[in-house]
Coordinates of C-alpha atoms in Angstrom, one line a residue:
X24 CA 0.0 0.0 0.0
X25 CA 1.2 3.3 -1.3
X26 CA 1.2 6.1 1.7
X27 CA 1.4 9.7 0.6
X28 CA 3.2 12.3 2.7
X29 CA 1.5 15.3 3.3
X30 CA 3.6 18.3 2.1
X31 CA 3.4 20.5 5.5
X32 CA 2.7 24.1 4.3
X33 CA 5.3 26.5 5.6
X34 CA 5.0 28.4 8.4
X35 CA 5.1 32.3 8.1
X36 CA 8.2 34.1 9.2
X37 CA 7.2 34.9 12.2
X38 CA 4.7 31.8 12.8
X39 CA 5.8 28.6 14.5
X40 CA 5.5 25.4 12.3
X41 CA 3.1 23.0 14.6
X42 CA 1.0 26.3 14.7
X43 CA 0.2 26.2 10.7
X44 CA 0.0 22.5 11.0
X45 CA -2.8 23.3 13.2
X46 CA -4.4 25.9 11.3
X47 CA -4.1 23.0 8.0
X48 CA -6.4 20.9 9.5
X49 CA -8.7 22.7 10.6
X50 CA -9.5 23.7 7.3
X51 CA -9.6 20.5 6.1
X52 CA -11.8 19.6 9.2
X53 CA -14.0 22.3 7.9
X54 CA -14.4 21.7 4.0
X55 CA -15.0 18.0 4.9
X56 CA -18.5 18.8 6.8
X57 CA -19.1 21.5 4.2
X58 CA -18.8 18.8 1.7
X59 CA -20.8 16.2 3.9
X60 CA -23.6 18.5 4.0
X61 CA -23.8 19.1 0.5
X62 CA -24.2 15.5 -0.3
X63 CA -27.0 14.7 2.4
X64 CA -29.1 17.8 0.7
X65 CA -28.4 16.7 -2.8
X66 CA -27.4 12.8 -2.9
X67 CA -27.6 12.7 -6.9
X68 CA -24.9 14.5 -7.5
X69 CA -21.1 12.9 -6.7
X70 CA -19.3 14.3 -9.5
X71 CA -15.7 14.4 -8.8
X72 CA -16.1 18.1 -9.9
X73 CA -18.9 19.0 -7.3
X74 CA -16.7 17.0 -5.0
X75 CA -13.6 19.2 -5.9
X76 CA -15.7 22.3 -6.0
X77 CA -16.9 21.9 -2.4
X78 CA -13.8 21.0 -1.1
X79 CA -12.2 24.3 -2.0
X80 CA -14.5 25.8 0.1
X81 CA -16.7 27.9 -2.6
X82 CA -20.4 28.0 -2.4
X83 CA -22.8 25.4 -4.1
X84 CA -24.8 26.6 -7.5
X85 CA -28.1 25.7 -5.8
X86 CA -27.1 28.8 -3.2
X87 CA -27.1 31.2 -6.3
X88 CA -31.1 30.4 -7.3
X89 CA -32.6 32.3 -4.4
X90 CA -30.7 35.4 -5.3
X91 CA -31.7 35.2 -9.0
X92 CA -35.6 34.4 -8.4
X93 CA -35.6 37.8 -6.3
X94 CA -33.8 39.8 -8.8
X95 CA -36.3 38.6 -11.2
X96 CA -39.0 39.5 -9.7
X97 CA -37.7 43.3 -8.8
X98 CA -37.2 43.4 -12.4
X99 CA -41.2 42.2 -13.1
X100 CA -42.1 44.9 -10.4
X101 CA -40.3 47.5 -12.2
X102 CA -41.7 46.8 -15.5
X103 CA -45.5 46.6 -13.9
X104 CA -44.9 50.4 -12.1
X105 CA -43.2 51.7 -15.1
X106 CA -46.4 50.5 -17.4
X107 CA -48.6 51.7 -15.0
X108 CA -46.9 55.4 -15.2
X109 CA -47.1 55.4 -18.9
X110 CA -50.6 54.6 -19.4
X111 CA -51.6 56.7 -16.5
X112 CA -49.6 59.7 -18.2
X113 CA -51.1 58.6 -21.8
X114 CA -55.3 59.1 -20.0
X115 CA -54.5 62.0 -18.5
X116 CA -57.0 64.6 -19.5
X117 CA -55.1 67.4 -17.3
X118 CA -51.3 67.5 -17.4
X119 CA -49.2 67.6 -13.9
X120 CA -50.3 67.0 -10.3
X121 CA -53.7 65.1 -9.7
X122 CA -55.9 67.9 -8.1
X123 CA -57.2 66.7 -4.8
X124 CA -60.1 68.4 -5.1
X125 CA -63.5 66.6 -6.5
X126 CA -64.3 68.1 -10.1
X127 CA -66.2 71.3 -9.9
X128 CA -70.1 71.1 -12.1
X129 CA -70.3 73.1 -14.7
X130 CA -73.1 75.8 -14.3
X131 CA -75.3 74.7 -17.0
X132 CA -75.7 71.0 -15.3
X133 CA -76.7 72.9 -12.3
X134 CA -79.1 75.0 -13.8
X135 CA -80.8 71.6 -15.3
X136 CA -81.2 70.0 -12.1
X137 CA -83.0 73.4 -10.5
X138 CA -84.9 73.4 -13.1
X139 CA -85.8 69.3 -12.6
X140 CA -86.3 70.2 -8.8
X141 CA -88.9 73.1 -9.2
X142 CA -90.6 71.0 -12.0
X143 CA -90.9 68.2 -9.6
X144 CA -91.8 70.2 -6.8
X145 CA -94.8 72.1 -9.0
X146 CA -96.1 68.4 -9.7
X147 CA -96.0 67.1 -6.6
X148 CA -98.3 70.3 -5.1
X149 CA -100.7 70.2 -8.0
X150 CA -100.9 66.5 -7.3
X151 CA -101.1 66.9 -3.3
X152 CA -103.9 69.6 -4.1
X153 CA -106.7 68.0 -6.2
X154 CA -106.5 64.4 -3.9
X155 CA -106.9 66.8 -0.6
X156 CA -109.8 68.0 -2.6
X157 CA -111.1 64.2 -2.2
X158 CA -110.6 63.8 1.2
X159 CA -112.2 66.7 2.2
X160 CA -115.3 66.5 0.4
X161 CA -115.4 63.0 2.5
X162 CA -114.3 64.0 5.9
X163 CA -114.7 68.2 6.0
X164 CA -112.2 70.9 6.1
X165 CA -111.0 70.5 9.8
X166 CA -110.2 66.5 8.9
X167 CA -107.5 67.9 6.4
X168 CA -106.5 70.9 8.2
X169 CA -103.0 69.6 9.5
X170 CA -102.8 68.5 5.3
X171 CA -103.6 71.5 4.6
X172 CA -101.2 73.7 6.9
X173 CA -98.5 71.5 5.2
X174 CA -99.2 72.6 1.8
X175 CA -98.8 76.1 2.5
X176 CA -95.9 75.8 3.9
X177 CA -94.8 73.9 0.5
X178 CA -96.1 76.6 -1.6
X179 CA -94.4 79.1 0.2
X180 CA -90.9 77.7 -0.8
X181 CA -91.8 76.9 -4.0
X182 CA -92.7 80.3 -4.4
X183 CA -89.5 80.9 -3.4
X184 CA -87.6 78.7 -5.1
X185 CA -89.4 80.2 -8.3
X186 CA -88.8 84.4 -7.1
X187 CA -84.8 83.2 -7.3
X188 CA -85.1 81.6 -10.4
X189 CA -86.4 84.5 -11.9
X190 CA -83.8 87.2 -10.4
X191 CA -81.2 84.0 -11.6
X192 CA -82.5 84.6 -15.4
X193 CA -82.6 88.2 -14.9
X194 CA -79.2 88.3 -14.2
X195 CA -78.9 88.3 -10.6
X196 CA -76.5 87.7 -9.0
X197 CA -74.3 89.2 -11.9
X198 CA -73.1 86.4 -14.8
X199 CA -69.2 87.0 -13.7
X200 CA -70.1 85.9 -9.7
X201 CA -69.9 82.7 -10.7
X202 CA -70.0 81.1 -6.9
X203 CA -72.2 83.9 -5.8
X204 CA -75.0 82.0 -8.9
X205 CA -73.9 78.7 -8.1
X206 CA -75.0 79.6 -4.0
X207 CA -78.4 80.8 -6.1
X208 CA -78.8 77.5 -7.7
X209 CA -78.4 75.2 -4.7
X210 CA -80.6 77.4 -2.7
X211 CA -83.5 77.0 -5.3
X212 CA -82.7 73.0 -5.4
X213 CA -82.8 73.6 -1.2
X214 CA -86.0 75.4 -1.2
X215 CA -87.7 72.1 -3.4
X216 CA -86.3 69.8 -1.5
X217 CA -88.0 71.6 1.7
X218 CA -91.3 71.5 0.0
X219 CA -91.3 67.9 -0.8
X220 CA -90.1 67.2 2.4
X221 CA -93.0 69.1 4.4
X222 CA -95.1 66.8 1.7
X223 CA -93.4 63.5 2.5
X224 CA -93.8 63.7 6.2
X225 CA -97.6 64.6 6.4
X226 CA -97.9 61.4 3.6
X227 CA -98.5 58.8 6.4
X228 CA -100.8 61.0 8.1
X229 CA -102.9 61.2 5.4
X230 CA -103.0 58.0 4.2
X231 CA -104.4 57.1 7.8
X232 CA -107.2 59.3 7.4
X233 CA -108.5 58.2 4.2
X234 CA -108.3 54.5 5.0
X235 CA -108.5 53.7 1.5
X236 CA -107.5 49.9 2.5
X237 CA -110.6 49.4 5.1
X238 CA -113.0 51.8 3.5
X239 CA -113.0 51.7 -0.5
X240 CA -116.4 52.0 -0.5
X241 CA -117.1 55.2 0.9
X242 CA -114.2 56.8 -1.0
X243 CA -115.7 55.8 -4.5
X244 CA -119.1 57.0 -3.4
X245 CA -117.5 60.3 -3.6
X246 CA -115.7 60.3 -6.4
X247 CA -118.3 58.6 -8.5
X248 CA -120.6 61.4 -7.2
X249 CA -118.5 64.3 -8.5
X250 CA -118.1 62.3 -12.1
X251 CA -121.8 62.5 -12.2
X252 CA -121.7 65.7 -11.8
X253 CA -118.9 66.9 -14.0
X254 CA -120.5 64.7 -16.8
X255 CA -123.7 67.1 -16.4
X256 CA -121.8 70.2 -16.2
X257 CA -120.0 69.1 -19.9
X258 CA -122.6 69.1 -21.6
X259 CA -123.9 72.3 -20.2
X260 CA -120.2 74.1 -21.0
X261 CA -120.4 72.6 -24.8
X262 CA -123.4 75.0 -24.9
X263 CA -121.9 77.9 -22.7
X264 CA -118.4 77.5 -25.4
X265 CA -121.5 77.6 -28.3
X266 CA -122.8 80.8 -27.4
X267 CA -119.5 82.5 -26.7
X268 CA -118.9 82.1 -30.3
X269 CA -121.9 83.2 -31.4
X270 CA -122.0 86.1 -29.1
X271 CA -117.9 87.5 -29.7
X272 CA -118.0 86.6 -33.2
X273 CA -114.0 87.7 -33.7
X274 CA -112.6 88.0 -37.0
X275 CA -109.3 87.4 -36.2
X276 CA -108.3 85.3 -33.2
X277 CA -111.7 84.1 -31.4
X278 CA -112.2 85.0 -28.0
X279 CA -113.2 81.5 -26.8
X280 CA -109.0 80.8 -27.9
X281 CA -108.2 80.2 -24.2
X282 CA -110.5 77.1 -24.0
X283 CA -110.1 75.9 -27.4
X284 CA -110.4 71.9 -27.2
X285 CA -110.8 71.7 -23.7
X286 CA -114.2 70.4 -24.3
X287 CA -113.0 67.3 -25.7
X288 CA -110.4 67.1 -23.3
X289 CA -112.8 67.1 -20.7
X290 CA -114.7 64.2 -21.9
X291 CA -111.4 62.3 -22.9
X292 CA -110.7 62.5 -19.0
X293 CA -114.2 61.5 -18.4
X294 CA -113.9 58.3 -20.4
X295 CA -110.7 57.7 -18.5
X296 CA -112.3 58.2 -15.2
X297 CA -115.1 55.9 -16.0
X298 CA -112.8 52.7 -17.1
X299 CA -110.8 53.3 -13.8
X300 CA -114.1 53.6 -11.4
X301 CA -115.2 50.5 -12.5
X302 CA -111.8 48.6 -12.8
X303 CA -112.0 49.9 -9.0
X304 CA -115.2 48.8 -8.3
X305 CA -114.3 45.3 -9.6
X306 CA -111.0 45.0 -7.5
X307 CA -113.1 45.8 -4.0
X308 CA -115.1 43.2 -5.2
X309 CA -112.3 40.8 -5.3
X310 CA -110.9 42.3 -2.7
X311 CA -107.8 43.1 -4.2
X312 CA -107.2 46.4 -2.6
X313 CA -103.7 47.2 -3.6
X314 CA -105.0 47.4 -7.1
X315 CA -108.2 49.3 -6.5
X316 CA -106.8 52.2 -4.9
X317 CA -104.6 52.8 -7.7
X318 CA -107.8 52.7 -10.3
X319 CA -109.0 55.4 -7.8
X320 CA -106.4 57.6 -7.5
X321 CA -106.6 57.0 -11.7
X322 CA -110.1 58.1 -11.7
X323 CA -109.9 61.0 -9.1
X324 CA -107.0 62.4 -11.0
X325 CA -108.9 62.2 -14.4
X326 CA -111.9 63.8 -12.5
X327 CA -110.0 66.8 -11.0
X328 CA -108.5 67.7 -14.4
X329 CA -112.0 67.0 -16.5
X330 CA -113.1 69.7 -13.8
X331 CA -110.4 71.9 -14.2
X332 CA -111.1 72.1 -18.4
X333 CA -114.7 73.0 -17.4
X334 CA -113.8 75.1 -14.7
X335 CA -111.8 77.4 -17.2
X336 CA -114.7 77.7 -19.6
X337 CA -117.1 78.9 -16.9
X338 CA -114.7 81.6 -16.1
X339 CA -114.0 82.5 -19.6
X340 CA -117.7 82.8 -20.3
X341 CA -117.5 85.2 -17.0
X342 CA -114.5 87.1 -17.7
X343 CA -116.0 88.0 -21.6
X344 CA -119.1 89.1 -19.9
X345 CA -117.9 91.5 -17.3
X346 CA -115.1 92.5 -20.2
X347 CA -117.5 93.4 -22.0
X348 CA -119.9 95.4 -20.0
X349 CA -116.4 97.5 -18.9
X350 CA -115.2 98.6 -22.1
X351 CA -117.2 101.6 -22.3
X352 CA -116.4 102.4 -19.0
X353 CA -112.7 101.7 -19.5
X354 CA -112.2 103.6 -22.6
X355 CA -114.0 107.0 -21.2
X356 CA -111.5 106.5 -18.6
X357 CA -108.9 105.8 -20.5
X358 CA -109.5 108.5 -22.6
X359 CA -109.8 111.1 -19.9
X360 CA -106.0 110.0 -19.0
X361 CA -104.7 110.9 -22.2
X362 CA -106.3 113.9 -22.6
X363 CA -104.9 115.1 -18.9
X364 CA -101.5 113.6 -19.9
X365 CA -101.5 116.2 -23.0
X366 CA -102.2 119.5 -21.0
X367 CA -99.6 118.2 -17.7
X368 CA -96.9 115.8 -19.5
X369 CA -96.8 116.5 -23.3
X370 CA -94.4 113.4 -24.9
X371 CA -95.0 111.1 -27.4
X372 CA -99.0 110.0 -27.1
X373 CA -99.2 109.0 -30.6
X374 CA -99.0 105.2 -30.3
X375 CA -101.8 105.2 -27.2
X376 CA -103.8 107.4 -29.1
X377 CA -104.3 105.0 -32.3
X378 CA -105.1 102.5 -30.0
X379 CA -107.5 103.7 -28.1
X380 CA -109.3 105.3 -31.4
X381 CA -109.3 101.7 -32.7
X382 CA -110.8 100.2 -29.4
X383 CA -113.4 103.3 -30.0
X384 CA -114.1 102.3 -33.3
X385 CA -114.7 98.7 -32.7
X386 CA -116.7 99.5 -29.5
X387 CA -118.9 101.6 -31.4
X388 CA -119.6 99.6 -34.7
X389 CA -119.3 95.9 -33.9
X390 CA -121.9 96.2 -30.3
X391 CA -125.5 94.8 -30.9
X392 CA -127.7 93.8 -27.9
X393 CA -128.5 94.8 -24.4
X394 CA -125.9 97.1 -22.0
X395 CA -126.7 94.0 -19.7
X396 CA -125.9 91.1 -22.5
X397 CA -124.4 92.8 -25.4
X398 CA -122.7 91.1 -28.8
X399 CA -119.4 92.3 -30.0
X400 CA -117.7 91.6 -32.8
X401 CA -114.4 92.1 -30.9
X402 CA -113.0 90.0 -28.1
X403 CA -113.6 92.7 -25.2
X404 CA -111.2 91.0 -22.7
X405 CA -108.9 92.2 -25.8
X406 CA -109.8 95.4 -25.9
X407 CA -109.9 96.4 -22.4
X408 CA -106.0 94.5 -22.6
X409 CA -105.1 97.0 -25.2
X410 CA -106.5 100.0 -23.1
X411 CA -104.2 99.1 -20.0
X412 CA -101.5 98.8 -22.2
X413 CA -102.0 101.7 -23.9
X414 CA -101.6 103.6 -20.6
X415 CA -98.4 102.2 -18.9
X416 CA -96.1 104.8 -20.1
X417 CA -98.7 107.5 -18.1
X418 CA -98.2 105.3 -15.4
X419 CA -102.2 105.1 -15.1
X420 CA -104.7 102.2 -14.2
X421 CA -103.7 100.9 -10.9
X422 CA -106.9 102.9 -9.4
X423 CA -110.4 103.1 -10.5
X424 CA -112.6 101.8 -13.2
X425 CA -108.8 101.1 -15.2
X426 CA -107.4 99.4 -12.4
X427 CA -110.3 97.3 -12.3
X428 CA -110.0 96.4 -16.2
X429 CA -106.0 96.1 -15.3
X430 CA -106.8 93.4 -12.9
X431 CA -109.7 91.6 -15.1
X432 CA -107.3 90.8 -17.6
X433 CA -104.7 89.9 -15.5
X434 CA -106.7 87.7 -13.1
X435 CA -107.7 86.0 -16.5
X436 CA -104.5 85.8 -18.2
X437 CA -103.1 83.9 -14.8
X438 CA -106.3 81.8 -14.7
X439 CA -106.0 80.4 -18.2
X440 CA -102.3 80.1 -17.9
X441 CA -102.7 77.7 -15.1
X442 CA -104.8 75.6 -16.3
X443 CA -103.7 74.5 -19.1
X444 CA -100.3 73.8 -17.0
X445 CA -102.0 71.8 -14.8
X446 CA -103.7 70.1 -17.2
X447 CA -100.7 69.7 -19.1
X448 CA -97.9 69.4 -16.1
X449 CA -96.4 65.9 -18.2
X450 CA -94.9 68.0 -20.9
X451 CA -94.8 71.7 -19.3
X452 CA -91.0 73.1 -18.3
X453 CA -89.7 75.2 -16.1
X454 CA -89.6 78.2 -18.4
X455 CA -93.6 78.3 -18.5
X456 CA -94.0 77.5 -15.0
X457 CA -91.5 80.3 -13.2
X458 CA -93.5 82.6 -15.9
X459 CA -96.8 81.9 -14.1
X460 CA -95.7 82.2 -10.6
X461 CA -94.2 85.3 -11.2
X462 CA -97.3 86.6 -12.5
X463 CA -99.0 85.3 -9.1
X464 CA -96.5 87.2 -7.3
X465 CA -97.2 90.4 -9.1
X466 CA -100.9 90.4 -9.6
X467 CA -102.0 93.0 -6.7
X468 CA -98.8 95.5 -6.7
X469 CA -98.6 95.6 -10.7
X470 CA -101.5 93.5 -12.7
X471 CA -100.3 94.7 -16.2
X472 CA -97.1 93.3 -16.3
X473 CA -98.6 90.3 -14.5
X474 CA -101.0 89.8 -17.4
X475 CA -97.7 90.3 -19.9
X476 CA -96.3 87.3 -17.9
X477 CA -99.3 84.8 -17.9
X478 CA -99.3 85.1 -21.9
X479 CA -96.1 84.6 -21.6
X480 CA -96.2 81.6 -19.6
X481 CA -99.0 80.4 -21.5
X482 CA -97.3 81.1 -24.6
X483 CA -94.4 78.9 -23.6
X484 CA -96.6 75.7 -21.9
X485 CA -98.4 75.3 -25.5
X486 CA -94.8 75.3 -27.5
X487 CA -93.7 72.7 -24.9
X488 CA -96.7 70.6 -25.3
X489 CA -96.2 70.7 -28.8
X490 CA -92.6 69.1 -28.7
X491 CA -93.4 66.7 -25.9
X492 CA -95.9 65.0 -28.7
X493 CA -98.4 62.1 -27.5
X494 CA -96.7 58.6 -27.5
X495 CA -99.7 56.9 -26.3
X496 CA -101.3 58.6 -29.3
X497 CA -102.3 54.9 -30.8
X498 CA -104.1 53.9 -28.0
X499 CA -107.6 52.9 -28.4
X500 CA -108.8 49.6 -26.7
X501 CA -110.8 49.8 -23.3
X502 CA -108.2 48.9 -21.2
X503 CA -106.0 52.2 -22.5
X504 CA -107.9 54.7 -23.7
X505 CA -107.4 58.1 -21.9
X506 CA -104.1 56.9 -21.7
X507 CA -102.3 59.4 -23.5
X508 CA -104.4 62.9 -22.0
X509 CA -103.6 61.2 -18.7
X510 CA -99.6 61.0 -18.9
X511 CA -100.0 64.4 -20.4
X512 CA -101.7 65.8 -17.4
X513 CA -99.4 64.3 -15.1
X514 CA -102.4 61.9 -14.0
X515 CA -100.0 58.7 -14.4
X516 CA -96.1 59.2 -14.4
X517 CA -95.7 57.7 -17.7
X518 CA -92.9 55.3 -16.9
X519 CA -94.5 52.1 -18.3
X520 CA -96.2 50.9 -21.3
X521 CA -99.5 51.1 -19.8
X522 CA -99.0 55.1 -18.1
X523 CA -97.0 53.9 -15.2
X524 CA -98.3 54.7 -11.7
X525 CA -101.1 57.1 -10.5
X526 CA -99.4 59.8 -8.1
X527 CA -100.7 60.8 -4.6
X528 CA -100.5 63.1 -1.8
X529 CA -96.9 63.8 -1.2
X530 CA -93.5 64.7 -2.1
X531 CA -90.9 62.8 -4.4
X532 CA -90.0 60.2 -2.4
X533 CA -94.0 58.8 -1.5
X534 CA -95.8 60.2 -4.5
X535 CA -95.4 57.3 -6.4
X536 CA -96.4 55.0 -3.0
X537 CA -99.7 53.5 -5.0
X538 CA -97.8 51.9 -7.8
X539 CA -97.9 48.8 -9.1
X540 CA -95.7 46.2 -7.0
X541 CA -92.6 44.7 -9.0
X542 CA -93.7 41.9 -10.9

């Protein structure tokens, strides 16, 4: 057997020789359990080159893998953030620092959703109104008081919600205060959402006092009582409208204009009302309740608006009759004025002065008949308009017999104005409506410009009626017919093929409590 001799390593200079002998093996102590360690954790591989390379003392390739997999995946997270940068940069729509700060609404969005509120808030009131009507034909004025009370308060801010609006579009505050008009805007939206609020909360209330769910009965007795009598009173109007024509035979614009159609109208409710009463009548019968308080509230709306159309022919008929027995009256007055104005304030009277010697003409050679029941072949609530107007640059006709004529027309204007909104409140804007309660506002400190307004208003409600269009202009069959005139009036909401859900008593968050469950 062949023994090798170590070679002993030198000592250093200054280093004794058993003391690097020493140092020797330990080292080769050490690489040996290196190397034994090696082998337990990776038993396949003996190679004399894995066994050389561990017993030099340098580290195993298996120790490098750990480092790698975590620079690799710095690397990954790198590329991730840097393609996250790039495509946030490339979306951008404003260069720089992200503002903090949510983005501000542009004015005209806000101006939209006043506009929504106070449209909203008019329907819910008109709505609120003619069921209160209901109830207190049934249970008396004291029974509804508390109701009552509540939508006063509503009106009150409505009304104003509606005076802001108007300053808004008159230019107050100024255009360039842009915060100051924004501050305007959420104020009006503020003042709606007070108004449907005092609505919502007296909702409950007043569903406990009808008792529509225990006593159906009773509550159908009425309204089928005031259908009887509205279908009477149509037929009486038809003849009232007849005679108007015969009696202000106009040549140019007739003076039964105001009311044109709403004849029709009235019975096209009717027919509406009657398919709902006795849909209703059926349901108790089953005892379905849910469903026959919604054909009521159907019917009661069709009756209230069948009763406004009449309504507003009756007062025509009135208004032309009085109008007429005033123009003489008027026109000696109004002429008196001028006259005065001449001798005190002489200025340019030429314009008032045609007109009132065209009112004289017309006065003088189109009356036939009795002081007491004459025929004109003018519209007199016309003429005695053009006499007020004719005096506003005097600054006359607030007092006496012009006054009077100031505040005929006006009271008329504003009457026929709102009702064919409410009759028409599915299609009518906010334009029309701030229009008309401005004209309210002004009626008993300045009558002429609140008659200018109620045209006005009027003016606007048709135009909107005439873009709004019927959809449900095809229906026909029993089941729909009425349909269309009662989306139009705001009777059903118009959210479903068949009209949607009758509104109630209340604001926007219960008005729509009496609709159809989900199917």
């Amino acid at each position: 057997m062949t023994i090798k001799a170590e070679v002993p390593v030198a000592a250093g200079r200054d280093e004794p020789v058993g003391t690097a002998s020493a140092r020797d093996t330990a080292r080769h102590a050490t690489a040996q359990e290196t190397a034994r360690r090696s082998t337990a954790q990776d038993p396949e591989d003996h190679s004399p080159y894995h066994s050389r390379y561990l017993s030099d003392g340098s580290t195993s390739p298996a120790d490098l893998v750990l480092p790698l997999v975590a620079v690799g995946g710095v690397v990954v997270l790198a590329g991730y953030g840097y393609l996250r940068r790039t495509r946030r940069a490339r979306t951008r729509t404003t260069p720089g620092v992200v503002s903090p700060q949510p983005p501000v609404t542009p004015l005209p969005v806000l101006e939209r959703q006043a506009g929504t509120a106070l449209v909203q808030a008019d329907d819910c009131l008109r709505t609120s109104r003619e069921e209160l009507a209901f109830a207190e034909d049934r249970f008396g004025v004291d029974a509804v008081g508390p109701f009552a009370g509540a939508l006063r308060e509503a009106e009150r801010e409505l009304s104003a919600a509606f005076a802001i609006r108007v300053r808004y579009e008159h230019g107050v505050p100024a255009p360039e205060e842009e915060a100051v008009r924004r501050q305007a805007l959420a104020g009006i939206v503020g003042r709606c959402a007070e108004a449907g609020r005092r609505l919502d909360a007296e909702a409950p209330g007043f569903d406990q006092l009808r008792a529509l769910e225990r006593d159906m009965a009773d509550a159908l007795g009425v309204a089928e009582g005031r259908f009887r009598e509205l279908a009477a009173r149509t037929g009486a109007v038809e003849a009232t409208l007849a005679g108007l024509d015969a009696r202000h035979p106009a040549s140019g614009v007739p003076a039964t204009a105001p009311v044109t159609g709403y004849v029709e109208q009235a019975k096209d409710r009717l027919v509406f009302a009657t398919t709902h009463l006795n849909q209703a009548r059926q349901a108790t019968d089953l005892r379905d309740t849910g469903r026959a308080i919604r054909d009521l509230r159907a019917a009661e709306g069709a009756i209230s608006q069948a009763d406004t159309f009449v309504t507003c022919v009756d007062r025509l008929a009135d208004s032309l009759a009085t109008a007429a027995q005033s123009v003489p009256a008027a026109l000696t007055g109004a002429e008196a004025e001028l006259a005065r104005a001449r001798v005190t304030a002489p200025s340019d009277l030429a314009s008032a002065h045609t007109t009132l010697a065209a009112v004289r003409e017309e006065l003088t050679s189109g009356t036939s008949g009795t002081p007491d029941d004459p025929y004109t072949a003018y519209d007199p609530l016309d003429a005695l308009r053009r006499i007020v107007r004719a005096l506003l640059p005097l600054g006359a006709g607030q007092d006496g017999v012009l006054g009077f004529a100031a505040r005929l027309v006006a009271r008329t204007g504003i009457g026929a104005a709102d009702g064919f909104v409410a009759t028409h409140r599915g299609a009518v804007g906010v334009d029309a409506r701030a229009r008309l309660a401005e004209a309210r506002r002004l009626f008993d400190t300045d009558p002429a410009t609140a008659d200018v307004l109620a045209l006005e208003a009027r003016e606007l409600a048709e135009q909107d009626v005439r873009t709004h269009g019927n959809p449900y202009a095809g229906a026909a069959d029993e089941h729909t017919s009425g349909i269309g005139g009662a989306v139009l009036g705001g009777i059903l909401l118009g959210e479903d093929p068949d009209g949607g859900p009758p509104l109630s008593f209340g604001g926007p968050g219960t008005r729509k409590r009496r609709g159809l469950p989900p199917a």
